Amino acid sequence: MASLEDPFDFTQPTQPFEEATQVTQDEPSLSGSHQKPIGKIVWKRGDQISDHDIYLDSPVVVGRHRSCHIQVTSTVSSNRHCTIAAIIEKESRDLLIVCEDLSSNGTFWNGKKIGKGKSVILTHGDVIEIKKGYYFTYLQLAKVRSGNSKEAANPIDTKYQITDTVLGKGTFAEIRLVYRKDTQQQLAVKVMEKRNFTANGTAGGGTNYIHEINLLRGIKHPNIVRVYDVAETARHVYIFMPLLRGGDLFDYIYENERIDEDEARFIIYQVLLALKYLHDANIAHRDLKPENTLLVKKSSYSQVMLTDFGMAKAAGQQELMKTMCGTFQYIAPEMISSGAKPGEAVKVGYTTAVDCWSLGVMTYAMVSGMLPFSDEDGNPQILFSQILSGVLDFSFPCWRTLSLGCQAFIRALLRIDPAKRMTVDKAFKHPWIAQDEARLAKLYAECIRSDGTTTEPTTPAADSPSATDGSPVSSRRKSRGNSSDSGDDASSTTAAAAAGAMGPPPAKRVRQLD
């Protein structure tokens, strides 16, 4: 058993340690049965230094149970205390080494508690501690992209260490791992090259980084990713925000094929809270989709956060938005600039109702694992024709296991006429939400307490807001039937509670920049 006199007294349960071999190649081998180790976990065992190699896609489990790869023979350890895994980031293809805390007792990274169900990205020399005095060190063997940005020295470097580890990529930006130098807190930073934008900050597709930053200053809501700090140099703009390791909702749907109806209802409830906050301030997101909905942790019933507000607009009564944007499968009929026939213009304005349509598409996708509208032939005009027709298919077998209330909720959101479409306020009163409102509110409060990322960094930095770019959705929809959109705006008289601690909305203070 480990003791405070010999704090490194760890044992490995089933196999003796093999002699470690140094990786000589610059990059780790990412496939094949003869991989070389990417890194090592090292600790002291009496007078001996012991280690365990880390390989790609072979998580190392640390804990008290004898089945663990590294057994900690002490009551301070949980049966499964933490895992360390080498993974390939899906979008950037970068190699990341991630430590996930599985213990209620706490796993500490460089002296800071990670938190059960949460994770950190490890770099060379990081110390993982089970309890004060019981720790091991991570050593990097293979070369992993990590280090300072290649941009010339600037004031940002005094406050942050921006690494080359890419967490995600979009058309006009990429997300990198960053450290606050004073606290060593891990954050994410959205890096945008100014050369991709016009003088007023607008890029192709309508994305406006100046507008995004301006719009989100002052926003504080548990279901909206908040910006901690904003900085710019001659060539780049940096937006600093929380590091969320749960991935996005699109991947969560794809990996699970579809989401259980009750969990989907909980996710929609959270998105409704965020949309109510925005819509009460006359702000439409305009690019609502699973890729722009992030999970705080990669597990069921997670807290979710909306992100990527580069296309958001103030939507006052006298100021209707008229620029088509958003991923095509999720855009509302009124956002389509051309109908089924090429060149046939549809000149209409649109309001916050566009987000309600997108929410309907998201709900359909979550519970069925399919999209209601798709361009399988690669012809956007076919997709636009489907959207403008509003034809929905509830004939697939999965719908037999789903409630009629769920179908009615989707139909009410996917009304062609935005004036007849269910609003956020009416969505809270719809039986599918209202009948479980008390339970959802309680579950939400518990989720925020346990999952909640702080709305402030360890040491408060600057203003607020945030975003990430998502990749275009690939349609997984099968053939369509001929069910028509005949749903009504069903609602109950039960008042919906907009639960959660949040600051006041920015309301009319938002300035239109473009």
Short mmCIF file of C-alpha atoms in Angstrom, two decimals:
data_model
loop_
_atom_site.label_atom_id
_atom_site.label_comp_id
_atom_site.label_asym_id
_atom_site.label_seq_id
_atom_site.Cartn_x
_atom_site.Cartn_y
_atom_site.Cartn_z
CA MET A 1 0.00 0.00 0.00
CA ALA A 2 1.20 3.48 -0.79
CA SER A 3 2.23 5.68 2.09
CA LEU A 4 3.05 9.33 2.56
CA GLU A 5 6.64 8.31 3.27
CA ASP A 6 6.79 6.67 -0.16
CA PRO A 7 4.18 8.60 -2.16
CA PHE A 8 5.14 6.93 -5.45
CA ASP A 9 4.25 3.40 -4.30
CA PHE A 10 2.10 2.37 -7.25
CA THR A 11 1.77 -1.13 -8.67
CA GLN A 12 0.80 -2.51 -12.04
CA PRO A 13 -1.61 -5.43 -11.54
CA THR A 14 -1.27 -8.02 -14.24
CA GLN A 15 1.85 -7.56 -16.35
CA PRO A 16 5.41 -6.53 -15.58
CA PHE A 17 6.65 -3.29 -17.10
CA GLU A 18 8.38 -3.72 -20.41
CA GLU A 19 11.58 -1.92 -21.17
CA ALA A 20 10.64 1.50 -22.56
CA THR A 21 11.86 2.39 -26.01
CA GLN A 22 12.46 5.91 -27.23
CA VAL A 23 10.58 7.00 -30.35
CA THR A 24 13.11 8.12 -32.93
CA GLN A 25 10.80 9.24 -35.72
CA ASP A 26 9.44 12.78 -35.79
CA GLU A 27 5.79 11.77 -35.99
CA PRO A 28 4.11 8.84 -34.22
CA SER A 29 2.88 5.90 -36.22
CA LEU A 30 -0.88 6.31 -36.31
CA SER A 31 -1.91 2.88 -37.51
CA GLY A 32 -0.85 -0.72 -37.59
CA SER A 33 -0.15 -3.29 -34.90
CA HIS A 34 3.46 -2.22 -34.35
CA GLN A 35 2.89 1.29 -33.10
CA LYS A 36 5.61 2.96 -31.13
CA PRO A 37 4.64 4.62 -27.85
CA ILE A 38 3.51 8.22 -28.07
CA GLY A 39 4.26 9.00 -24.43
CA LYS A 40 4.87 7.54 -20.98
CA ILE A 41 3.39 7.79 -17.51
CA VAL A 42 6.29 7.76 -15.05
CA TRP A 43 6.32 7.36 -11.26
CA LYS A 44 8.63 6.27 -8.47
CA ARG A 45 8.26 2.79 -6.98
CA GLY A 46 10.46 2.53 -3.94
CA ASP A 47 13.90 3.24 -5.33
CA GLN A 48 12.84 2.28 -8.85
CA ILE A 49 11.39 4.51 -11.57
CA SER A 50 8.44 2.78 -13.21
CA ASP A 51 6.58 3.72 -16.37
CA HIS A 52 3.73 2.73 -18.65
CA ASP A 53 3.65 3.41 -22.39
CA ILE A 54 0.77 5.24 -24.07
CA TYR A 55 -0.38 4.18 -27.54
CA LEU A 56 -2.92 5.66 -29.90
CA ASP A 57 -6.52 4.58 -29.17
CA SER A 58 -5.40 2.44 -26.18
CA PRO A 59 -6.58 4.32 -23.06
CA VAL A 60 -4.61 3.72 -19.87
CA VAL A 61 -6.86 3.29 -16.81
CA VAL A 62 -5.51 4.31 -13.40
CA GLY A 63 -7.27 3.19 -10.22
CA ARG A 64 -7.56 0.83 -7.28
CA HIS A 65 -9.27 -2.04 -9.12
CA ARG A 66 -6.98 -4.90 -10.11
CA SER A 67 -8.19 -4.68 -13.72
CA CYS A 68 -6.67 -1.19 -14.11
CA HIS A 69 -3.55 -0.81 -16.22
CA ILE A 70 -1.94 1.09 -13.35
CA GLN A 71 -3.13 0.02 -9.92
CA VAL A 72 -2.96 2.49 -7.05
CA THR A 73 -3.06 0.39 -3.89
CA SER A 74 -4.51 3.06 -1.65
CA THR A 75 -7.96 3.91 -0.35
CA VAL A 76 -7.52 7.46 -1.65
CA SER A 77 -7.98 6.07 -5.16
CA SER A 78 -11.30 5.18 -6.75
CA ASN A 79 -11.70 1.83 -8.50
CA ARG A 80 -11.39 3.69 -11.80
CA HIS A 81 -9.79 7.00 -10.92
CA CYS A 82 -8.79 8.46 -14.27
CA THR A 83 -7.87 7.54 -17.83
CA ILE A 84 -5.13 8.82 -20.11
CA ALA A 85 -5.65 8.36 -23.84
CA ALA A 86 -4.01 9.38 -27.10
CA ILE A 87 -6.61 10.34 -29.69
CA ILE A 88 -6.77 11.93 -33.12
CA GLU A 89 -8.86 15.11 -33.26
CA LYS A 90 -11.52 14.47 -35.91
CA GLU A 91 -11.37 17.78 -37.77
CA SER A 92 -7.73 18.86 -37.48
CA ARG A 93 -6.27 15.31 -37.43
CA ASP A 94 -3.92 16.51 -34.67
CA LEU A 95 -2.79 14.07 -31.99
CA LEU A 96 -4.02 14.91 -28.48
CA ILE A 97 -3.26 13.25 -25.13
CA VAL A 98 -6.28 13.60 -22.86
CA CYS A 99 -6.67 12.85 -19.13
CA GLU A 100 -10.26 12.31 -17.96
CA ASP A 101 -11.20 12.43 -14.28
CA LEU A 102 -13.50 9.53 -13.31
CA SER A 103 -13.36 9.99 -9.54
CA SER A 104 -15.50 11.88 -7.07
CA ASN A 105 -12.39 12.13 -4.88
CA GLY A 106 -10.73 14.24 -7.54
CA THR A 107 -7.85 13.99 -9.99
CA PHE A 108 -5.48 16.95 -10.05
CA TRP A 109 -3.62 18.29 -13.09
CA ASN A 110 -0.61 20.43 -12.17
CA GLY A 111 -2.25 21.09 -8.81
CA LYS A 112 -5.69 21.97 -10.18
CA LYS A 113 -8.72 19.71 -9.79
CA ILE A 114 -10.02 18.45 -13.13
CA GLY A 115 -13.53 17.48 -11.98
CA LYS A 116 -15.41 14.22 -12.43
CA GLY A 117 -16.45 13.65 -16.03
CA LYS A 118 -14.19 16.44 -17.29
CA SER A 119 -10.83 16.24 -19.02
CA VAL A 120 -7.67 18.17 -19.81
CA ILE A 121 -5.17 17.97 -22.65
CA LEU A 122 -1.73 16.90 -21.45
CA THR A 123 1.61 18.26 -22.57
CA HIS A 124 5.15 17.13 -21.76
CA GLY A 125 5.96 17.32 -18.04
CA ASP A 126 2.40 17.63 -16.74
CA VAL A 127 1.85 16.12 -13.29
CA ILE A 128 -1.29 14.10 -12.52
CA GLU A 129 -2.05 13.75 -8.81
CA ILE A 130 -4.44 11.27 -7.18
CA LYS A 131 -4.17 12.95 -3.80
CA LYS A 132 -1.49 15.16 -2.33
CA GLY A 133 1.63 13.04 -2.35
CA TYR A 134 0.36 10.44 -4.83
CA TYR A 135 1.27 11.50 -8.33
CA PHE A 136 2.86 10.58 -11.65
CA THR A 137 4.29 12.55 -14.58
CA TYR A 138 3.42 12.48 -18.27
CA LEU A 139 6.40 12.46 -20.65
CA GLN A 140 6.02 13.10 -24.38
CA LEU A 141 8.06 10.80 -26.62
CA ALA A 142 6.70 11.36 -30.12
CA LYS A 143 6.55 14.80 -31.64
CA VAL A 144 3.13 16.38 -31.21
CA ARG A 145 2.10 19.72 -32.64
CA SER A 146 2.33 22.04 -29.69
CA GLY A 147 4.03 25.30 -29.01
CA ASN A 148 3.75 29.02 -29.49
CA SER A 149 2.09 30.64 -32.46
CA LYS A 150 4.53 31.52 -35.22
CA GLU A 151 3.27 35.08 -35.36
CA ALA A 152 5.74 37.72 -34.24
CA ALA A 153 5.86 38.47 -30.51
CA ASN A 154 2.87 40.52 -29.38
CA PRO A 155 1.14 41.54 -26.14
CA ILE A 156 -0.99 38.38 -26.25
CA ASP A 157 2.14 36.33 -25.48
CA THR A 158 2.49 37.96 -22.08
CA LYS A 159 -0.91 36.65 -21.00
CA TYR A 160 -1.47 33.48 -23.03
CA GLN A 161 0.47 30.58 -24.48
CA ILE A 162 -1.27 29.79 -27.77
CA THR A 163 -0.34 26.32 -28.97
CA ASP A 164 -0.41 24.86 -32.47
CA THR A 165 -2.79 22.12 -31.30
CA VAL A 166 -5.85 22.56 -33.52
CA LEU A 167 -9.13 21.54 -31.89
CA GLY A 168 -11.37 22.38 -34.83
CA LYS A 169 -11.44 24.13 -38.19
CA GLY A 170 -13.96 26.15 -40.14
CA THR A 171 -14.00 28.09 -43.37
CA PHE A 172 -12.74 31.32 -41.84
CA ALA A 173 -11.27 30.30 -38.49
CA GLU A 174 -9.64 27.54 -36.49
CA ILE A 175 -9.86 26.68 -32.80
CA ARG A 176 -6.61 26.11 -30.89
CA LEU A 177 -5.65 25.03 -27.40
CA VAL A 178 -4.36 27.89 -25.24
CA TYR A 179 -3.07 28.34 -21.67
CA ARG A 180 -3.39 31.34 -19.39
CA LYS A 181 0.15 31.87 -18.18
CA ASP A 182 -0.83 33.16 -14.74
CA THR A 183 -3.19 30.29 -13.85
CA GLN A 184 -2.28 27.55 -16.39
CA GLN A 185 -5.99 27.28 -17.11
CA GLN A 186 -6.75 25.55 -20.41
CA LEU A 187 -8.93 27.54 -22.79
CA ALA A 188 -9.85 27.48 -26.46
CA VAL A 189 -9.08 30.35 -28.79
CA LYS A 190 -10.76 31.09 -32.11
CA VAL A 191 -8.08 32.39 -34.47
CA MET A 192 -9.12 34.30 -37.59
CA GLU A 193 -6.85 35.72 -40.27
CA LYS A 194 -7.78 39.29 -41.12
CA ARG A 195 -6.88 38.83 -44.77
CA ASN A 196 -10.01 36.68 -45.15
CA PHE A 197 -12.22 39.61 -44.18
CA THR A 198 -13.15 42.95 -45.70
CA ALA A 199 -12.50 46.26 -43.97
CA ASN A 200 -15.76 46.00 -41.99
CA GLY A 201 -14.93 42.47 -40.81
CA THR A 202 -17.16 40.53 -43.20
CA ALA A 203 -16.08 37.35 -44.99
CA GLY A 204 -17.79 35.37 -47.71
CA GLY A 205 -21.05 33.82 -46.55
CA GLY A 206 -21.91 36.75 -44.33
CA THR A 207 -19.71 35.83 -41.34
CA ASN A 208 -18.68 39.02 -39.53
CA TYR A 209 -16.15 38.69 -36.70
CA ILE A 210 -16.51 42.32 -35.58
CA HIS A 211 -20.26 41.85 -35.39
CA GLU A 212 -19.82 38.55 -33.55
CA ILE A 213 -17.63 40.12 -30.87
CA ASN A 214 -19.81 43.20 -30.53
CA LEU A 215 -23.01 41.19 -30.40
CA LEU A 216 -21.87 38.87 -27.61
CA ARG A 217 -20.34 41.40 -25.25
CA GLY A 218 -22.44 41.35 -22.11
CA ILE A 219 -24.19 38.06 -22.90
CA LYS A 220 -24.11 35.75 -19.91
CA HIS A 221 -26.16 32.57 -20.06
CA PRO A 222 -25.42 28.96 -19.03
CA ASN A 223 -26.36 27.72 -22.51
CA ILE A 224 -24.35 30.19 -24.58
CA VAL A 225 -20.58 29.86 -24.89
CA ARG A 226 -19.06 32.96 -23.39
CA VAL A 227 -15.99 34.83 -24.55
CA TYR A 228 -13.46 35.59 -21.83
CA ASP A 229 -11.19 37.86 -23.80
CA VAL A 230 -10.68 39.34 -27.26
CA ALA A 231 -7.40 40.49 -28.78
CA GLU A 232 -6.02 41.26 -32.20
CA THR A 233 -2.70 41.74 -33.93
CA ALA A 234 -1.85 43.09 -37.36
CA ARG A 235 -2.73 39.75 -38.96
CA HIS A 236 -5.05 37.89 -36.60
CA VAL A 237 -8.08 38.21 -34.35
CA TYR A 238 -8.25 36.02 -31.23
CA ILE A 239 -11.45 35.17 -29.33
CA PHE A 240 -10.76 33.33 -26.05
CA MET A 241 -13.44 31.02 -24.63
CA PRO A 242 -13.92 27.91 -22.45
CA LEU A 243 -12.41 24.60 -23.51
CA LEU A 244 -15.35 22.20 -23.87
CA ARG A 245 -14.26 18.59 -24.39
CA GLY A 246 -17.71 17.10 -24.93
CA GLY A 247 -17.69 17.66 -28.68
CA ASP A 248 -20.65 18.91 -30.67
CA LEU A 249 -24.20 17.63 -30.92
CA PHE A 250 -23.75 16.45 -34.52
CA ASP A 251 -21.03 13.97 -33.50
CA TYR A 252 -23.10 12.90 -30.48
CA ILE A 253 -26.08 12.11 -32.73
CA TYR A 254 -23.89 10.35 -35.28
CA GLU A 255 -22.06 8.21 -32.71
CA ASN A 256 -25.31 7.13 -31.04
CA GLU A 257 -27.26 6.87 -34.35
CA ARG A 258 -30.06 8.79 -32.66
CA ILE A 259 -30.82 10.21 -29.21
CA ASP A 260 -33.40 8.87 -26.79
CA GLU A 261 -36.54 11.02 -26.86
CA ASP A 262 -36.30 12.04 -23.21
CA GLU A 263 -32.67 13.13 -23.52
CA ALA A 264 -33.49 14.97 -26.76
CA ARG A 265 -36.26 16.79 -24.91
CA PHE A 266 -33.76 17.89 -22.26
CA ILE A 267 -31.34 19.18 -24.92
CA ILE A 268 -34.15 21.05 -26.70
CA TYR A 269 -35.23 22.52 -23.35
CA GLN A 270 -31.76 23.99 -22.89
CA VAL A 271 -31.63 25.32 -26.46
CA LEU A 272 -35.03 26.94 -25.89
CA LEU A 273 -33.68 28.69 -22.80
CA ALA A 274 -30.79 30.09 -24.83
CA LEU A 275 -33.07 31.13 -27.71
CA LYS A 276 -35.53 32.83 -25.35
CA TYR A 277 -32.65 34.85 -23.93
CA LEU A 278 -31.58 35.88 -27.44
CA HIS A 279 -35.04 36.41 -28.91
CA ASP A 280 -36.13 38.54 -25.95
CA ALA A 281 -33.23 40.79 -26.98
CA ASN A 282 -34.39 40.73 -30.63
CA ILE A 283 -31.38 38.65 -31.66
CA ALA A 284 -31.65 35.76 -34.11
CA HIS A 285 -28.82 33.24 -34.21
CA ARG A 286 -29.48 32.37 -37.91
CA ASP A 287 -27.08 29.40 -37.97
CA LEU A 288 -28.60 27.08 -35.38
CA LYS A 289 -27.56 23.47 -36.03
CA PRO A 290 -26.06 20.49 -34.15
CA GLU A 291 -22.52 21.51 -35.17
CA ASN A 292 -23.02 24.82 -33.35
CA THR A 293 -24.38 23.17 -30.22
CA LEU A 294 -21.57 22.04 -27.91
CA LEU A 295 -21.66 19.52 -25.06
CA VAL A 296 -19.88 20.37 -21.81
CA LYS A 297 -19.10 16.68 -21.28
CA LYS A 298 -19.37 13.64 -23.51
CA SER A 299 -22.09 11.81 -21.64
CA SER A 300 -25.86 11.65 -21.57
CA TYR A 301 -27.91 14.58 -20.27
CA SER A 302 -25.00 16.99 -20.59
CA GLN A 303 -25.22 20.74 -20.36
CA VAL A 304 -25.21 22.18 -23.89
CA MET A 305 -24.08 25.57 -25.20
CA LEU A 306 -24.80 27.47 -28.40
CA THR A 307 -21.83 28.86 -30.26
CA ASP A 308 -20.78 30.51 -33.55
CA PHE A 309 -22.63 33.81 -33.66
CA GLY A 310 -20.84 35.15 -36.74
CA MET A 311 -24.16 35.19 -38.61
CA ALA A 312 -26.35 36.46 -35.78
CA LYS A 313 -28.33 39.66 -36.31
CA ALA A 314 -30.44 42.08 -34.39
CA ALA A 315 -33.97 41.52 -35.69
CA GLY A 316 -36.17 44.45 -34.82
CA GLN A 317 -39.70 44.90 -36.16
CA GLN A 318 -38.55 47.58 -38.60
CA GLU A 319 -35.31 45.84 -39.53
CA LEU A 320 -35.99 42.50 -41.17
CA MET A 321 -32.94 40.43 -42.08
CA LYS A 322 -32.60 39.63 -45.77
CA THR A 323 -29.28 37.79 -46.19
CA MET A 324 -29.47 34.03 -46.74
CA CYS A 325 -27.04 32.20 -44.48
CA GLY A 326 -26.79 29.07 -42.37
CA THR A 327 -26.26 25.45 -43.37
CA PHE A 328 -28.77 24.68 -46.13
CA GLN A 329 -30.41 21.66 -44.47
CA TYR A 330 -31.40 23.83 -41.48
CA ILE A 331 -32.45 27.08 -43.16
CA ALA A 332 -36.05 28.23 -43.02
CA PRO A 333 -38.16 28.59 -46.19
CA GLU A 334 -38.17 32.38 -45.92
CA MET A 335 -34.35 32.38 -45.98
CA ILE A 336 -34.17 30.73 -49.39
CA SER A 337 -33.39 33.31 -52.02
CA SER A 338 -34.43 31.03 -54.91
CA GLY A 339 -37.20 28.46 -55.02
CA ALA A 340 -37.49 25.14 -56.80
CA LYS A 341 -36.90 26.76 -60.20
CA PRO A 342 -33.45 28.25 -60.87
CA GLY A 343 -33.55 32.03 -60.92
CA GLU A 344 -36.96 32.31 -59.26
CA ALA A 345 -36.36 34.95 -56.60
CA VAL A 346 -38.23 34.92 -53.30
CA LYS A 347 -37.74 38.37 -51.83
CA VAL A 348 -38.86 38.27 -48.23
CA GLY A 349 -37.46 39.39 -44.91
CA TYR A 350 -37.21 37.13 -41.87
CA THR A 351 -37.08 37.35 -38.09
CA THR A 352 -36.27 35.18 -35.08
CA ALA A 353 -38.72 32.62 -36.51
CA VAL A 354 -35.82 31.26 -38.60
CA ASP A 355 -34.27 29.84 -35.41
CA CYS A 356 -37.52 28.04 -34.55
CA TRP A 357 -37.48 26.31 -37.95
CA SER A 358 -33.86 25.24 -37.41
CA LEU A 359 -34.82 23.93 -33.97
CA GLY A 360 -37.50 21.78 -35.60
CA VAL A 361 -34.95 20.29 -38.00
CA MET A 362 -32.58 19.67 -35.07
CA THR A 363 -35.29 17.91 -33.08
CA TYR A 364 -36.17 15.67 -36.04
CA ALA A 365 -32.48 14.81 -36.52
CA MET A 366 -31.88 14.04 -32.84
CA VAL A 367 -34.74 11.61 -32.31
CA SER A 368 -34.58 9.88 -35.72
CA GLY A 369 -30.90 10.09 -36.70
CA MET A 370 -31.98 11.48 -40.09
CA LEU A 371 -32.53 14.88 -41.67
CA PRO A 372 -36.03 15.82 -42.84
CA PHE A 373 -34.64 17.60 -45.93
CA SER A 374 -31.53 16.68 -47.91
CA ASP A 375 -29.67 17.22 -51.18
CA GLU A 376 -28.59 13.64 -51.77
CA ASP A 377 -28.06 14.38 -55.46
CA GLY A 378 -25.89 17.39 -54.66
CA ASN A 379 -28.45 19.76 -56.16
CA PRO A 380 -29.37 22.55 -53.72
CA GLN A 381 -32.45 23.39 -55.79
CA ILE A 382 -33.89 19.97 -54.92
CA LEU A 383 -33.20 20.64 -51.25
CA PHE A 384 -34.78 24.09 -51.47
CA SER A 385 -37.83 22.59 -53.17
CA GLN A 386 -38.21 20.10 -50.31
CA ILE A 387 -37.92 22.83 -47.69
CA LEU A 388 -40.42 25.08 -49.48
CA SER A 389 -42.91 22.19 -49.68
CA GLY A 390 -42.59 21.42 -45.97
CA VAL A 391 -43.26 17.71 -46.56
CA LEU A 392 -42.25 15.63 -43.52
CA ASP A 393 -41.81 11.87 -43.34
CA PHE A 394 -42.73 10.11 -40.10
CA SER A 395 -43.05 6.65 -41.67
CA PHE A 396 -39.68 5.18 -40.68
CA PRO A 397 -39.72 2.47 -37.97
CA CYS A 398 -38.06 4.70 -35.37
CA TRP A 399 -41.12 6.95 -35.28
CA ARG A 400 -43.23 4.05 -33.99
CA THR A 401 -41.27 4.24 -30.73
CA LEU A 402 -41.58 8.02 -30.44
CA SER A 403 -44.51 9.88 -28.95
CA LEU A 404 -47.13 11.68 -31.02
CA GLY A 405 -46.34 14.71 -28.87
CA CYS A 406 -42.81 14.72 -30.25
CA GLN A 407 -44.15 14.65 -33.81
CA ALA A 408 -46.59 17.46 -33.03
CA PHE A 409 -43.77 19.54 -31.54
CA ILE A 410 -41.70 19.12 -34.72
CA ARG A 411 -44.66 19.91 -36.99
CA ALA A 412 -45.43 23.08 -35.04
CA LEU A 413 -41.85 24.29 -35.54
CA LEU A 414 -41.69 23.33 -39.22
CA ARG A 415 -44.60 25.46 -40.42
CA ILE A 416 -43.92 27.06 -43.80
CA ASP A 417 -45.55 30.35 -42.83
CA PRO A 418 -43.32 32.01 -40.20
CA ALA A 419 -46.36 33.84 -38.81
CA LYS A 420 -47.95 30.46 -37.99
CA ARG A 421 -44.73 28.83 -36.81
CA MET A 422 -44.42 28.02 -33.11
CA THR A 423 -42.39 30.63 -31.22
CA VAL A 424 -39.98 29.92 -28.38
CA ASP A 425 -42.53 31.08 -25.80
CA LYS A 426 -45.17 28.77 -27.29
CA ALA A 427 -42.65 25.92 -27.42
CA PHE A 428 -42.30 26.11 -23.64
CA LYS A 429 -46.09 25.72 -23.41
CA HIS A 430 -46.29 22.84 -25.88
CA PRO A 431 -47.37 19.61 -24.10
CA TRP A 432 -44.17 17.81 -25.16
CA ILE A 433 -42.20 20.27 -23.00
CA ALA A 434 -44.82 21.55 -20.55
CA GLN A 435 -45.91 18.14 -19.25
CA ASP A 436 -42.34 17.54 -18.03
CA GLU A 437 -41.45 21.16 -17.28
CA ALA A 438 -40.95 20.71 -13.53
CA ARG A 439 -38.72 17.66 -14.00
CA LEU A 440 -36.76 19.34 -16.79
CA ALA A 441 -36.17 22.43 -14.66
CA LYS A 442 -34.94 20.29 -11.75
CA LEU A 443 -32.70 18.22 -14.01
CA TYR A 444 -31.38 21.43 -15.57
CA ALA A 445 -30.49 22.94 -12.19
CA GLU A 446 -28.66 19.75 -11.19
CA CYS A 447 -26.87 19.65 -14.54
CA ILE A 448 -25.64 23.24 -14.22
CA ARG A 449 -24.33 22.54 -10.72
CA SER A 450 -22.47 19.36 -11.70
CA ASP A 451 -21.44 20.00 -15.31
CA GLY A 452 -21.41 23.73 -15.46
CA THR A 453 -18.36 25.40 -16.91
CA THR A 454 -17.72 28.63 -15.12
CA THR A 455 -18.86 31.76 -16.90
CA GLU A 456 -15.67 33.44 -15.74
CA PRO A 457 -12.08 32.23 -16.19
CA THR A 458 -10.04 31.33 -13.12
CA THR A 459 -8.83 34.91 -13.03
CA PRO A 460 -11.34 37.18 -14.82
CA ALA A 461 -9.91 38.36 -18.11
CA ALA A 462 -12.03 40.67 -20.18
CA ASP A 463 -15.45 40.90 -21.78
CA SER A 464 -17.76 38.12 -22.84
CA PRO A 465 -19.07 36.07 -26.00
CA SER A 466 -17.90 33.22 -28.36
CA ALA A 467 -17.91 30.70 -31.20
CA THR A 468 -16.68 27.70 -33.15
CA ASP A 469 -17.01 26.83 -36.78
CA GLY A 470 -18.70 23.57 -37.75
CA SER A 471 -18.21 21.54 -40.88
CA PRO A 472 -21.10 21.03 -43.34
CA VAL A 473 -23.48 18.29 -42.29
CA SER A 474 -23.54 15.13 -44.38
CA SER A 475 -27.06 13.88 -44.95
CA ARG A 476 -27.90 10.50 -43.44
CA ARG A 477 -31.54 10.75 -44.48
CA LYS A 478 -33.21 7.86 -46.34
CA SER A 479 -36.06 8.02 -48.88
CA ARG A 480 -38.97 10.33 -48.18
CA GLY A 481 -42.71 9.65 -48.08
CA ASN A 482 -45.57 12.08 -48.69
CA SER A 483 -46.68 13.11 -45.22
CA SER A 484 -47.68 16.78 -45.34
CA ASP A 485 -47.12 19.54 -42.82
CA SER A 486 -50.50 19.77 -41.15
CA GLY A 487 -49.46 20.33 -37.54
CA ASP A 488 -51.01 23.04 -35.37
CA ASP A 489 -49.39 25.27 -32.79
CA ALA A 490 -50.51 23.06 -29.92
CA SER A 491 -49.85 24.58 -26.51
CA SER A 492 -50.90 24.13 -22.92
CA THR A 493 -51.70 26.73 -20.29
CA THR A 494 -48.84 25.52 -18.10
CA ALA A 495 -46.28 28.28 -17.66
CA ALA A 496 -42.74 27.28 -18.60
CA ALA A 497 -39.94 28.19 -16.23
CA ALA A 498 -36.85 29.69 -17.80
CA ALA A 499 -34.51 28.17 -15.22
CA GLY A 500 -30.83 28.94 -14.72
CA ALA A 501 -28.70 31.75 -13.38
CA MET A 502 -28.00 34.28 -16.08
CA GLY A 503 -27.28 37.93 -16.60
CA PRO A 504 -29.65 40.38 -18.26
CA PRO A 505 -29.87 40.13 -22.06
CA PRO A 506 -28.10 42.78 -24.11
CA ALA A 507 -31.45 43.84 -25.59
CA LYS A 508 -31.37 46.98 -27.73
CA ARG A 509 -27.74 47.75 -26.81
CA VAL A 510 -26.48 45.61 -29.69
CA ARG A 511 -25.07 47.72 -32.50
CA GLN A 512 -25.54 46.65 -36.11
CA LEU A 513 -22.17 46.73 -37.86
CA ASP A 514 -23.03 45.61 -41.36
#
